[in-house]
Short mmCIF file of C-alpha atoms and ligand atoms in Angstrom, two decimals:
data_model
loop_
_atom_site.label_atom_id
_atom_site.label_comp_id
_atom_site.label_asym_id
_atom_site.label_seq_id
_atom_site.Cartn_x
_atom_site.Cartn_y
_atom_site.Cartn_z
CA MET A 1416 71.37 -50.18 78.69
CA VAL A 1417 74.12 -47.52 80.06
CA TYR A 1418 74.17 -46.96 83.69
CA THR A 1419 74.96 -43.45 84.81
CA GLN A 1420 75.55 -40.85 87.64
CA PHE A 1421 72.73 -39.20 89.22
CA ILE A 1422 73.85 -35.45 89.57
CA ASP A 1423 71.59 -32.70 90.25
CA GLY A 1424 68.41 -34.29 90.06
CA ALA A 1425 68.81 -36.30 86.77
CA LEU A 1426 70.63 -39.19 85.23
CA THR A 1427 73.76 -38.22 83.28
CA THR A 1428 76.37 -40.19 81.76
CA GLY A 1429 78.91 -37.78 82.83
CA SER A 1430 81.86 -36.24 81.02
CA ASN A 1431 84.12 -39.50 81.00
CA ARG A 1432 84.44 -41.84 78.06
CA GLU A 1433 85.55 -44.66 80.32
CA THR A 1434 82.98 -47.55 81.02
CA TRP A 1435 82.72 -51.01 82.48
CA ILE A 1436 80.35 -53.89 82.00
CA ASN A 1437 78.22 -54.97 85.17
CA TYR A 1438 77.39 -58.66 85.25
CA ASN A 1439 74.73 -60.85 86.71
CA PRO A 1440 76.43 -63.20 89.01
CA ALA A 1441 74.00 -65.97 88.43
CA TYR A 1442 74.94 -66.40 84.94
CA ASN A 1443 77.87 -64.14 84.35
CA THR A 1444 76.03 -62.40 81.50
CA PRO A 1445 76.37 -58.59 81.14
CA LEU A 1446 73.61 -56.40 82.68
CA GLU A 1447 74.65 -53.00 81.68
CA GLU A 1448 77.38 -50.84 80.78
CA VAL A 1449 78.35 -48.17 83.57
CA CYS A 1450 80.11 -44.82 83.17
CA GLN A 1451 83.01 -44.21 85.42
CA ALA A 1452 82.92 -40.81 87.03
CA ASN A 1453 85.91 -38.48 86.39
CA GLU A 1454 87.13 -35.46 88.12
CA GLU A 1455 84.70 -33.21 86.27
CA ASP A 1456 81.82 -35.24 87.47
CA ILE A 1457 82.93 -35.16 90.85
CA GLU A 1458 83.18 -31.28 90.71
CA ALA A 1459 79.66 -31.30 89.25
CA ALA A 1460 78.35 -33.71 92.23
CA VAL A 1461 80.13 -31.27 94.75
CA HIS A 1462 78.74 -28.22 93.29
CA SER A 1463 75.07 -29.37 93.06
CA SER A 1464 75.43 -30.97 96.75
CA ALA A 1465 76.60 -27.56 97.99
CA LYS A 1466 73.79 -25.90 96.67
CA ALA A 1467 71.15 -28.44 98.00
CA PHE A 1468 72.85 -28.33 101.34
CA ARG A 1469 71.99 -24.54 101.58
CA ILE A 1470 68.44 -25.08 100.65
CA TRP A 1471 68.01 -28.42 102.83
CA ARG A 1472 69.74 -27.08 105.83
CA ALA A 1473 67.17 -24.09 106.11
CA LYS A 1474 64.26 -26.33 106.12
CA THR A 1475 62.83 -27.50 109.51
CA GLY A 1476 63.26 -30.92 110.67
CA ALA A 1477 59.44 -31.80 110.21
CA GLU A 1478 60.05 -30.52 106.58
CA ARG A 1479 63.02 -32.90 106.03
CA GLY A 1480 61.33 -35.62 107.85
CA ARG A 1481 58.21 -35.66 105.38
CA VAL A 1482 60.66 -36.10 102.34
CA LEU A 1483 62.33 -38.96 103.86
CA THR A 1484 59.03 -40.70 104.85
CA LYS A 1485 57.70 -40.12 101.45
CA ALA A 1486 60.88 -41.64 99.90
CA ALA A 1487 60.43 -44.47 102.24
CA HIS A 1488 56.67 -44.97 101.00
CA ILE A 1489 58.05 -44.81 97.33
CA LEU A 1490 60.45 -47.52 97.79
CA ARG A 1491 57.92 -49.82 99.29
CA SER A 1492 55.48 -49.25 96.57
CA ARG A 1493 58.38 -50.33 94.07
CA LEU A 1494 59.42 -53.23 96.24
CA GLU A 1495 58.97 -56.01 93.75
CA LYS A 1496 60.86 -54.07 90.92
CA ILE A 1497 63.69 -52.91 93.09
CA ALA A 1498 64.08 -56.37 94.80
CA LEU A 1499 64.46 -57.87 91.34
CA LEU A 1500 67.10 -55.23 90.31
CA GLU A 1501 69.07 -56.15 93.61
CA THR A 1502 68.78 -59.95 93.05
CA GLN A 1503 70.03 -59.63 89.32
CA ASP A 1504 72.93 -57.19 90.67
CA VAL A 1505 73.99 -59.05 93.82
CA GLY A 1506 72.99 -62.69 93.14
CA LYS A 1507 70.94 -63.15 96.40
CA PRO A 1508 67.69 -65.05 96.33
CA ILE A 1509 64.55 -62.80 95.39
CA SER A 1510 63.01 -64.15 98.77
CA GLU A 1511 66.05 -62.12 100.74
CA SER A 1512 65.68 -58.87 98.53
CA LEU A 1513 62.07 -58.73 99.10
CA ALA A 1514 61.97 -59.48 102.97
CA VAL A 1515 65.12 -57.54 103.70
CA ASP A 1516 66.93 -55.39 101.61
CA VAL A 1517 64.37 -53.07 100.33
CA SER A 1518 62.40 -53.02 103.49
CA SER A 1519 65.23 -52.18 105.64
CA ALA A 1520 66.25 -49.58 103.38
CA ALA A 1521 62.76 -47.96 103.82
CA ASP A 1522 62.88 -48.80 107.67
CA ALA A 1523 65.75 -46.46 107.88
CA LEU A 1524 64.17 -43.61 105.98
CA GLU A 1525 61.00 -43.87 108.15
CA TYR A 1526 63.03 -44.11 111.38
CA PHE A 1527 65.07 -40.95 110.68
CA GLY A 1528 62.29 -39.39 108.72
CA GLY A 1529 60.44 -39.65 112.11
CA ILE A 1530 62.84 -38.37 114.33
CA ALA A 1531 64.14 -35.38 112.00
CA ALA A 1532 61.79 -32.93 113.85
CA SER A 1533 63.08 -34.12 117.33
CA ILE A 1534 66.77 -33.52 116.68
CA HIS A 1535 67.65 -30.81 119.23
CA GLY A 1536 70.32 -29.45 121.55
CA GLU A 1537 70.18 -28.86 125.22
CA TYR A 1538 69.28 -25.83 127.73
CA VAL A 1539 71.97 -25.35 130.49
CA ASP A 1540 71.07 -22.95 133.30
CA LEU A 1541 74.08 -20.81 134.53
CA LYS A 1542 72.72 -18.70 137.02
CA ASN A 1543 73.07 -15.16 135.48
CA ALA A 1544 73.74 -16.72 132.09
CA PHE A 1545 72.31 -19.74 130.21
CA GLY A 1546 73.87 -21.88 127.48
CA TYR A 1547 72.37 -24.02 124.70
CA THR A 1548 73.72 -26.50 122.14
CA ARG A 1549 72.91 -26.76 118.65
CA PRO A 1550 73.54 -30.13 116.57
CA GLU A 1551 74.35 -28.47 113.33
CA PRO A 1552 74.81 -30.40 109.96
CA LEU A 1553 78.44 -31.05 108.64
CA GLY A 1554 77.72 -30.08 104.95
CA ILE A 1555 78.33 -32.46 102.10
CA CYS A 1556 78.84 -35.97 103.25
CA ALA A 1557 80.15 -38.80 101.22
CA GLY A 1558 78.94 -42.43 101.36
CA ILE A 1559 80.97 -45.14 100.00
CA GLY A 1560 79.29 -48.73 99.80
CA ALA A 1561 79.96 -52.39 99.73
CA TRP A 1562 78.24 -54.56 97.13
CA ASN A 1563 76.61 -57.14 99.58
CA TYR A 1564 73.46 -54.89 100.70
CA PRO A 1565 73.54 -51.95 97.91
CA ILE A 1566 70.24 -50.24 98.52
CA GLN A 1567 70.41 -50.72 102.44
CA ILE A 1568 73.83 -49.37 102.78
CA ALA A 1569 72.98 -46.40 100.53
CA ALA A 1570 69.71 -45.72 102.84
CA TRP A 1571 71.38 -46.72 106.12
CA LYS A 1572 73.97 -43.73 105.26
CA ALA A 1573 71.58 -41.42 103.50
CA ALA A 1574 68.51 -41.33 106.04
CA PRO A 1575 70.49 -40.21 109.10
CA ALA A 1576 72.80 -37.72 106.99
CA LEU A 1577 69.78 -36.08 105.43
CA ALA A 1578 67.63 -35.93 108.64
CA CYS A 1579 70.34 -34.08 110.23
CA GLY A 1580 70.41 -31.56 107.34
CA ASN A 1581 73.36 -32.62 105.47
CA SER A 1582 73.55 -33.43 101.56
CA MET A 1583 75.11 -36.84 100.47
CA ILE A 1584 77.09 -38.02 97.48
CA PHE A 1585 77.20 -41.71 97.19
CA LYS A 1586 79.31 -44.09 95.55
CA PRO A 1587 78.00 -47.59 95.30
CA SER A 1588 80.41 -50.50 94.80
CA GLU A 1589 81.29 -50.91 91.13
CA LEU A 1590 79.99 -54.33 91.14
CA THR A 1591 76.43 -53.04 92.23
CA PRO A 1592 75.76 -49.71 90.63
CA VAL A 1593 72.04 -50.28 90.26
CA THR A 1594 69.84 -49.56 93.31
CA ALA A 1595 71.46 -46.54 94.48
CA LEU A 1596 69.94 -44.75 91.68
CA GLU A 1597 66.28 -45.92 92.60
CA LEU A 1598 67.00 -44.27 95.84
CA ALA A 1599 68.06 -41.17 94.25
CA LYS A 1600 64.94 -41.02 92.24
CA ALA A 1601 62.75 -41.78 95.17
CA PHE A 1602 64.26 -38.82 97.01
CA MET A 1603 63.68 -36.71 94.07
CA GLU A 1604 60.02 -37.61 93.66
CA ALA A 1605 59.47 -37.17 97.25
CA GLY A 1606 60.29 -33.53 97.19
CA ALA A 1607 64.06 -33.44 97.75
CA PRO A 1608 66.07 -30.34 96.13
CA PRO A 1609 68.21 -31.64 93.26
CA GLY A 1610 71.61 -32.44 94.43
CA LEU A 1611 70.46 -33.67 97.86
CA PHE A 1612 71.50 -37.06 97.04
CA ASN A 1613 73.76 -37.47 94.19
CA VAL A 1614 75.19 -40.86 92.76
CA VAL A 1615 78.56 -41.21 91.29
CA GLN A 1616 79.74 -44.37 89.71
CA GLY A 1617 83.15 -46.12 89.53
CA ASP A 1618 85.74 -47.94 91.43
CA GLY A 1619 88.25 -47.10 94.28
CA ARG A 1620 89.57 -44.16 92.15
CA VAL A 1621 86.20 -42.37 92.60
CA GLY A 1622 85.95 -43.40 96.23
CA ALA A 1623 89.45 -41.76 96.87
CA MET A 1624 88.45 -38.57 94.75
CA LEU A 1625 85.58 -38.07 97.40
CA VAL A 1626 87.98 -38.72 100.26
CA ASN A 1627 90.37 -35.96 99.13
CA HIS A 1628 87.90 -33.55 98.01
CA PRO A 1629 88.26 -30.48 100.13
CA SER A 1630 84.60 -29.50 100.13
CA ILE A 1631 83.50 -33.05 101.40
CA ALA A 1632 83.01 -32.89 105.19
CA LYS A 1633 82.70 -36.44 106.31
CA ILE A 1634 83.14 -39.98 104.70
CA SER A 1635 81.06 -42.96 105.79
CA LEU A 1636 82.28 -46.24 104.22
CA THR A 1637 80.96 -49.74 104.54
CA GLY A 1638 83.81 -51.89 103.20
CA SER A 1639 86.69 -54.11 104.04
CA VAL A 1640 89.21 -53.30 106.83
CA SER A 1641 92.27 -52.54 104.33
CA THR A 1642 90.04 -49.95 102.43
CA GLY A 1643 88.89 -48.70 105.84
CA LYS A 1644 92.56 -47.97 106.80
CA LYS A 1645 93.34 -46.16 103.37
CA ILE A 1646 90.26 -44.08 103.76
CA PHE A 1647 90.95 -43.22 107.47
CA ALA A 1648 94.60 -42.15 106.61
CA GLY A 1649 93.22 -40.16 103.61
CA ALA A 1650 90.66 -38.39 105.67
CA ALA A 1651 93.36 -37.68 108.28
CA SER A 1652 95.30 -35.29 106.03
CA GLN A 1653 92.18 -32.90 106.26
CA LEU A 1654 90.89 -34.19 109.70
CA LYS A 1655 87.74 -35.24 107.96
CA LYS A 1656 85.06 -36.89 110.23
CA VAL A 1657 84.83 -40.58 109.29
CA THR A 1658 82.37 -43.59 109.95
CA LEU A 1659 83.72 -47.07 109.06
CA GLU A 1660 81.72 -50.15 109.01
CA LEU A 1661 84.14 -52.72 108.19
CA GLY A 1662 84.72 -56.69 108.29
CA GLY A 1663 84.79 -59.16 111.10
CA LYS A 1664 85.70 -62.73 112.01
CA SER A 1665 82.72 -62.87 114.62
CA PRO A 1666 82.16 -65.61 117.30
CA LEU A 1667 79.05 -67.52 118.02
CA ILE A 1668 79.14 -69.26 121.16
CA ILE A 1669 76.64 -72.20 121.76
CA PHE A 1670 76.73 -73.51 125.50
CA GLU A 1671 75.50 -76.91 126.66
CA ASP A 1672 72.31 -75.77 127.80
CA ALA A 1673 71.22 -74.00 124.58
CA ASP A 1674 68.07 -74.94 122.53
CA ILE A 1675 70.09 -76.93 119.86
CA HIS A 1676 67.59 -76.36 117.08
CA ASN A 1677 67.68 -72.69 117.62
CA ALA A 1678 71.42 -72.71 117.78
CA VAL A 1679 71.67 -74.61 114.37
CA SER A 1680 69.20 -72.08 112.78
CA ALA A 1681 71.07 -69.11 114.14
CA ALA A 1682 74.59 -70.70 112.95
CA MET A 1683 72.91 -71.16 109.48
CA LEU A 1684 71.85 -67.65 109.39
CA ALA A 1685 75.09 -66.26 110.70
CA ASN A 1686 76.83 -68.18 107.76
CA PHE A 1687 74.72 -68.82 104.86
CA TYR A 1688 72.42 -66.04 104.35
CA THR A 1689 73.32 -63.82 101.38
CA GLN A 1690 75.68 -66.69 100.40
CA GLY A 1691 77.51 -65.94 103.67
CA GLU A 1692 78.57 -62.23 102.27
CA VAL A 1693 77.63 -60.61 105.47
CA CYS A 1694 79.96 -58.44 107.43
CA SER A 1695 78.58 -59.49 110.86
CA ASN A 1696 78.60 -63.30 110.19
CA GLY A 1697 79.56 -65.54 113.09
CA THR A 1698 81.87 -67.59 111.14
CA ARG A 1699 83.65 -68.95 114.25
CA VAL A 1700 81.13 -71.25 115.68
CA PHE A 1701 82.25 -72.37 119.33
CA VAL A 1702 80.29 -75.32 120.36
CA HIS A 1703 80.41 -76.77 123.98
CA ARG A 1704 82.03 -80.07 123.87
CA GLN A 1705 78.97 -81.93 125.62
CA ILE A 1706 76.66 -81.10 122.68
CA PHE A 1707 79.28 -80.83 119.75
CA ASN A 1708 78.32 -83.96 118.13
CA SER A 1709 74.58 -83.60 118.13
CA PHE A 1710 74.99 -79.92 116.95
CA LEU A 1711 77.07 -80.88 114.12
CA THR A 1712 74.95 -83.67 113.02
CA GLN A 1713 71.88 -81.41 112.84
CA LEU A 1714 73.92 -78.40 111.23
CA LYS A 1715 75.10 -80.93 108.49
CA GLU A 1716 71.71 -82.36 107.73
CA ARG A 1717 69.98 -79.03 107.79
CA THR A 1718 72.89 -77.35 105.63
CA GLU A 1719 72.57 -79.96 102.92
CA LYS A 1720 68.89 -79.28 102.48
CA ILE A 1721 69.46 -75.45 101.75
CA ARG A 1722 68.04 -74.79 98.17
CA LEU A 1723 70.84 -73.41 96.18
CA GLY A 1724 70.14 -71.94 92.74
CA GLU A 1725 68.32 -69.40 90.35
CA PRO A 1726 68.22 -66.33 92.38
CA ALA A 1727 64.93 -65.15 90.87
CA ASP A 1728 63.02 -68.11 91.96
CA PRO A 1729 61.00 -67.42 95.05
CA ASP A 1730 61.74 -70.96 96.15
CA THR A 1731 65.56 -70.39 96.37
CA GLN A 1732 67.23 -70.08 99.71
CA MET A 1733 70.99 -69.36 98.56
CA GLY A 1734 71.94 -67.70 95.56
CA ALA A 1735 75.32 -66.85 93.65
CA LEU A 1736 78.36 -65.12 94.76
CA ILE A 1737 79.06 -61.66 93.75
CA SER A 1738 81.74 -62.60 91.13
CA LYS A 1739 84.02 -65.15 89.56
CA ALA A 1740 86.99 -63.56 91.28
CA HIS A 1741 85.37 -63.59 94.63
CA MET A 1742 84.22 -67.34 94.09
CA GLU A 1743 87.96 -68.25 93.58
CA LYS A 1744 89.07 -66.31 96.60
CA ILE A 1745 86.72 -68.26 98.69
CA THR A 1746 87.70 -71.56 96.86
CA ARG A 1747 91.32 -70.60 97.82
CA PHE A 1748 90.24 -70.33 101.56
CA ILE A 1749 88.38 -73.71 101.24
CA ASN A 1750 91.79 -75.50 99.92
CA SER A 1751 93.60 -73.63 102.82
CA GLY A 1752 91.22 -75.24 105.33
CA LYS A 1753 91.74 -78.68 103.82
CA SER A 1754 95.58 -78.48 103.63
CA SER A 1755 95.87 -77.24 107.16
CA GLY A 1756 94.13 -80.14 108.49
CA ALA A 1757 90.48 -79.17 109.01
CA THR A 1758 87.81 -81.71 107.81
CA LEU A 1759 85.47 -80.52 105.09
CA LEU A 1760 82.12 -81.89 106.52
CA THR A 1761 80.20 -80.89 103.57
CA GLY A 1762 79.73 -78.50 100.45
CA GLY A 1763 82.60 -76.42 99.44
CA PHE A 1764 82.13 -77.34 95.66
CA GLN A 1765 80.66 -75.75 92.60
CA PRO A 1766 77.31 -77.44 91.62
CA GLU A 1767 76.48 -77.85 88.01
CA LYS A 1768 72.76 -78.07 88.74
CA ASP A 1769 70.42 -76.20 91.11
CA PHE A 1770 67.75 -77.78 93.64
CA LYS A 1771 65.37 -77.83 90.67
CA GLY A 1772 67.79 -79.54 88.29
CA ARG A 1773 68.62 -76.25 86.29
CA ASP A 1774 72.11 -75.95 84.79
CA ILE A 1775 73.82 -73.24 86.99
CA SER A 1776 77.40 -74.23 85.81
CA SER A 1777 77.92 -70.84 84.37
CA GLY A 1778 77.10 -68.77 87.58
CA ASN A 1779 79.18 -68.17 90.86
CA PHE A 1780 77.42 -70.77 92.75
CA LEU A 1781 79.16 -72.61 95.82
CA ALA A 1782 77.66 -75.20 98.02
CA PRO A 1783 77.57 -74.25 101.59
CA ALA A 1784 80.60 -75.44 103.44
CA ILE A 1785 81.04 -76.76 107.07
CA PHE A 1786 84.61 -77.21 108.39
CA THR A 1787 85.29 -79.17 111.56
CA ASP A 1788 88.47 -80.50 113.41
CA CYS A 1789 89.49 -76.79 113.22
CA ASP A 1790 92.00 -74.85 115.32
CA ASP A 1791 91.91 -71.17 116.24
CA SER A 1792 95.27 -70.68 114.24
CA MET A 1793 94.15 -71.99 111.01
CA GLU A 1794 93.69 -69.23 108.26
CA ILE A 1795 90.02 -70.19 107.72
CA CYS A 1796 89.47 -69.43 111.52
CA LYS A 1797 91.31 -66.04 111.58
CA GLU A 1798 90.66 -64.32 108.21
CA GLU A 1799 87.50 -63.09 106.91
CA ILE A 1800 86.09 -65.26 103.95
CA PHE A 1801 83.01 -63.25 103.11
CA GLY A 1802 81.41 -66.33 101.73
CA PRO A 1803 79.48 -69.61 102.78
CA VAL A 1804 82.17 -71.08 104.98
CA LEU A 1805 81.50 -71.99 108.64
CA SER A 1806 84.13 -73.37 110.95
CA VAL A 1807 82.89 -75.37 114.17
CA LEU A 1808 85.25 -75.24 116.97
CA SER A 1809 84.71 -77.11 120.29
CA PHE A 1810 85.16 -75.50 124.03
CA ASP A 1811 85.10 -76.78 127.48
CA SER A 1812 84.79 -73.62 129.70
CA GLU A 1813 83.26 -70.27 129.86
CA GLU A 1814 86.57 -68.50 130.43
CA GLU A 1815 88.40 -70.42 127.80
CA VAL A 1816 85.77 -69.80 125.01
CA ILE A 1817 85.75 -65.91 126.05
CA GLU A 1818 89.30 -65.72 125.85
CA ARG A 1819 89.48 -67.49 122.46
CA ALA A 1820 86.58 -65.53 120.91
CA ASN A 1821 88.18 -62.13 121.71
CA ASN A 1822 91.58 -63.18 120.17
CA THR A 1823 91.03 -61.37 116.88
CA PRO A 1824 91.98 -57.91 115.76
CA TYR A 1825 88.21 -57.85 114.58
CA GLY A 1826 85.23 -56.70 116.84
CA LEU A 1827 82.09 -56.34 114.70
CA SER A 1828 79.67 -58.98 116.12
CA ALA A 1829 79.38 -61.62 118.74
CA GLY A 1830 76.51 -64.24 119.74
CA VAL A 1831 75.65 -66.34 122.67
CA PHE A 1832 73.21 -69.06 123.14
CA THR A 1833 72.27 -70.25 126.45
CA ASN A 1834 69.31 -70.74 128.49
CA ASP A 1835 70.96 -69.41 131.52
CA ILE A 1836 69.97 -65.74 131.53
CA LYS A 1837 73.03 -64.65 133.97
CA ARG A 1838 75.58 -66.44 131.87
CA GLY A 1839 74.16 -65.09 128.60
CA HIS A 1840 74.69 -61.33 129.92
CA ARG A 1841 77.94 -62.27 131.69
CA VAL A 1842 79.45 -63.64 128.54
CA ILE A 1843 78.35 -60.83 126.26
CA HIS A 1844 79.50 -58.27 128.51
CA GLN A 1845 83.08 -59.73 128.16
CA LEU A 1846 83.17 -60.02 124.45
CA GLN A 1847 84.88 -57.24 122.35
CA ALA A 1848 82.39 -56.58 119.87
CA GLY A 1849 80.09 -53.75 118.91
CA THR A 1850 77.12 -55.62 118.06
CA CYS A 1851 75.82 -58.64 120.04
CA TRP A 1852 72.79 -60.85 120.14
CA ILE A 1853 71.83 -63.52 122.90
CA ASN A 1854 69.85 -66.45 121.62
CA ASN A 1855 69.86 -65.05 117.99
CA TYR A 1856 72.01 -63.72 115.22
CA ASN A 1857 72.35 -61.13 112.57
CA ILE A 1858 69.12 -59.27 113.71
CA THR A 1859 69.71 -55.64 112.72
CA PRO A 1860 66.60 -53.55 113.71
CA ILE A 1861 66.98 -49.66 112.76
CA GLU A 1862 66.39 -49.02 116.29
CA LEU A 1863 69.69 -50.35 117.67
CA PRO A 1864 73.11 -49.14 116.93
CA PHE A 1865 75.28 -51.11 114.66
CA GLY A 1866 79.24 -50.99 114.42
CA GLY A 1867 82.23 -52.50 115.59
CA PHE A 1868 85.03 -52.43 118.12
CA LYS A 1869 88.83 -52.89 117.26
CA GLN A 1870 89.37 -52.99 113.79
CA SER A 1871 85.96 -53.50 112.66
CA GLY A 1872 85.12 -49.86 112.64
CA GLN A 1873 84.59 -46.24 113.82
CA GLY A 1874 81.35 -44.71 114.84
CA ARG A 1875 77.73 -46.27 114.50
CA GLU A 1876 74.92 -46.49 112.15
CA ASN A 1877 71.25 -46.86 112.84
CA SER A 1878 69.39 -45.64 116.04
CA LEU A 1879 69.70 -42.17 117.75
CA ALA A 1880 73.43 -42.96 118.11
CA ALA A 1881 73.80 -42.12 114.37
CA ILE A 1882 72.79 -38.56 114.93
CA GLN A 1883 76.01 -37.64 116.72
CA TYR A 1884 78.04 -38.89 113.71
CA TYR A 1885 76.14 -36.55 111.05
CA THR A 1886 76.07 -33.38 113.19
CA GLN A 1887 78.55 -31.15 114.93
CA LEU A 1888 77.73 -29.57 118.32
CA LYS A 1889 77.72 -26.00 118.69
CA SER A 1890 77.72 -24.40 122.20
CA VAL A 1891 76.18 -20.92 122.76
CA TYR A 1892 76.79 -19.07 126.08
CA VAL A 1893 74.30 -16.23 126.71
CA GLU A 1894 75.06 -13.57 129.40
CA LEU A 1895 71.98 -12.17 131.30
CA GLY A 1896 74.22 -9.89 133.56
CA ASN A 1897 77.15 -7.72 133.29
CA VAL A 1898 80.48 -8.57 131.87
CA GLU A 1899 82.76 -9.25 134.92
CA SER A 1900 86.14 -7.99 133.89
CA PRO A 1901 89.43 -7.29 135.70
CA TYR A 1902 90.37 -4.49 133.32
P1 NDP B 1491 85.96 -53.01 99.65
O1 NDP B 1491 86.62 -52.49 100.65
O2 NDP B 1491 86.70 -53.47 98.48
O3 NDP B 1491 84.96 -51.64 98.92
C1 NDP B 1491 84.27 -51.17 99.50
C2 NDP B 1491 83.93 -49.72 98.80
O4 NDP B 1491 85.19 -48.76 98.80
C3 NDP B 1491 83.75 -49.88 97.19
O5 NDP B 1491 82.68 -48.98 96.99
C4 NDP B 1491 85.16 -49.69 96.81
O6 NDP B 1491 85.04 -49.41 95.28
C5 NDP B 1491 85.65 -48.52 97.55
N1 NDP B 1491 87.13 -48.26 97.62
C6 NDP B 1491 87.99 -49.22 97.46
N2 NDP B 1491 89.36 -48.60 97.57
C7 NDP B 1491 89.02 -47.45 97.92
C8 NDP B 1491 89.81 -46.33 98.29
N3 NDP B 1491 91.11 -46.33 98.17
N4 NDP B 1491 89.24 -45.11 98.42
C9 NDP B 1491 88.01 -44.92 98.54
N5 NDP B 1491 87.09 -45.81 98.24
C10 NDP B 1491 87.69 -47.02 97.80
O7 NDP B 1491 84.81 -54.14 100.29
P2 NDP B 1491 83.74 -54.80 99.36
O8 NDP B 1491 83.06 -54.04 98.49
O9 NDP B 1491 84.57 -55.73 98.77
O10 NDP B 1491 82.76 -55.30 100.47
C11 NDP B 1491 83.28 -56.58 101.17
C12 NDP B 1491 83.65 -55.93 102.70
O11 NDP B 1491 82.85 -55.03 103.19
C13 NDP B 1491 83.91 -57.02 103.61
O12 NDP B 1491 85.27 -56.89 104.37
C14 NDP B 1491 82.80 -56.69 104.36
O13 NDP B 1491 83.14 -57.18 105.82
C15 NDP B 1491 82.47 -55.29 104.42
N6 NDP B 1491 81.26 -54.77 104.94
C16 NDP B 1491 80.98 -54.42 106.40
C17 NDP B 1491 79.88 -54.00 106.70
C18 NDP B 1491 79.47 -53.31 107.96
O14 NDP B 1491 78.55 -52.86 108.06
N7 NDP B 1491 80.33 -53.42 108.90
C19 NDP B 1491 78.40 -54.41 105.98
C20 NDP B 1491 78.94 -54.89 104.56
C21 NDP B 1491 80.19 -55.31 104.25
P3 NDP B 1491 85.10 -50.65 94.08
O15 NDP B 1491 84.66 -51.61 94.98
O16 NDP B 1491 83.81 -50.13 93.58
O17 NDP B 1491 86.42 -50.60 93.46
#
């Protein structure tokens, strides 16, 4: 099958002859051939998005909201089909795609569909005059996605953008080109004008074309810090608006009074969900020295029970990494950890068989790894690995752990486990991170803003906070008296 662009309401191979093969990470077998968009395709997408924008911005918020809500229902009605596509494309367990990926995309459409009619400005009384503000759409917005949560990322960007009256051109990662097209189809069937949500396929060259295009008003990226810097610099030449959701090396701090079972559950969720390919992961797990050994014993025991294997099996708990190249990169980090003196407590190898004895040697599978005897200065404790590699570090005092947790250029997330409510808040308030949890980890409800401090990003996704990143505020002064003039 040839996978294509979705431009002006229809699938099209576009005008380029260049294609690439997209692989299923569980077997490294080809899934489909994908057409790389060229400049002509981008022009077609921009032209169609501009046309859709004129129609869409003239609609009322309630009308826009109805389309988003209907698209959410369409996604939910196709939950199993889209979840399977996502699992084949990303390698994540079907239990996750069913429970999280598609539902979280639908949640975003429902949430922003629900508030579209309530996006409004303010009235300001000025005695003999008054003023009011209008949050106006920006125009054509471009979304550029990472490969770990393809449909969720597409929907987290499209939902607020469209609710605010913009149109969007979305470029999925070249490694996961499939499910953004399902979202595009859902919008069309829900009554969106053709071109409201276009999908262009390709690698970073296509992303760069979107960043540089003078008719595109805003770029929203989910990706790595290095790509974020390139996009920020590219957008600066035209002073485009930018939202950046980037990587991290987040701390998860577990105090001596924490419920250890819950803390171990959270540490596993924070490192092994989606094979550890999650931006907000708490990969530096700081554990108070008093409970260090019992924490580590439970963590090792439960990690070794994770059911790794065939992603489409509903019993599977951990699937395949996105690509061979990514698996090799993670393996290099594991070797770096070992050679720098950390102890690999478990995992870190490529298993031949899965938990039901099936041969998985051709896929990108890696047993979840735990490092202990770690030091903050080790590469594995400083760099984002983006795989199932957890480093456990011990600490003695609150002040010490806060300082160590903040000693990173990143600031996406942080977690604290304690039963002392005052300490929980006190510590979280001192952590330099945009998305924090007390006594849980990696829960991202659509109602709460999501985004990073420091080099982990710019702007916020989700919640009411996202509205300001997809609108521009116009102030209008209305005179009720005479013009006072010195002339
Ligand atoms: P990349 O930064 O490699 O790619 C992200 C997207 O940017 C891809 O679509 C990519 O295209 C595109 N791109 C690459 N170069 C350019 C360029 N010069 N101009 C415009 N676009 C470009 O990230 P990954 O896809 O490897 O995803 C992993 C990273 O994403 C991790 O660092 C992770 O932390 C982060 N992430 C952040 C999240 C957040 O919300 N904060 C959530 C999920 C992931 P292509 O790859 O097709 O070449």
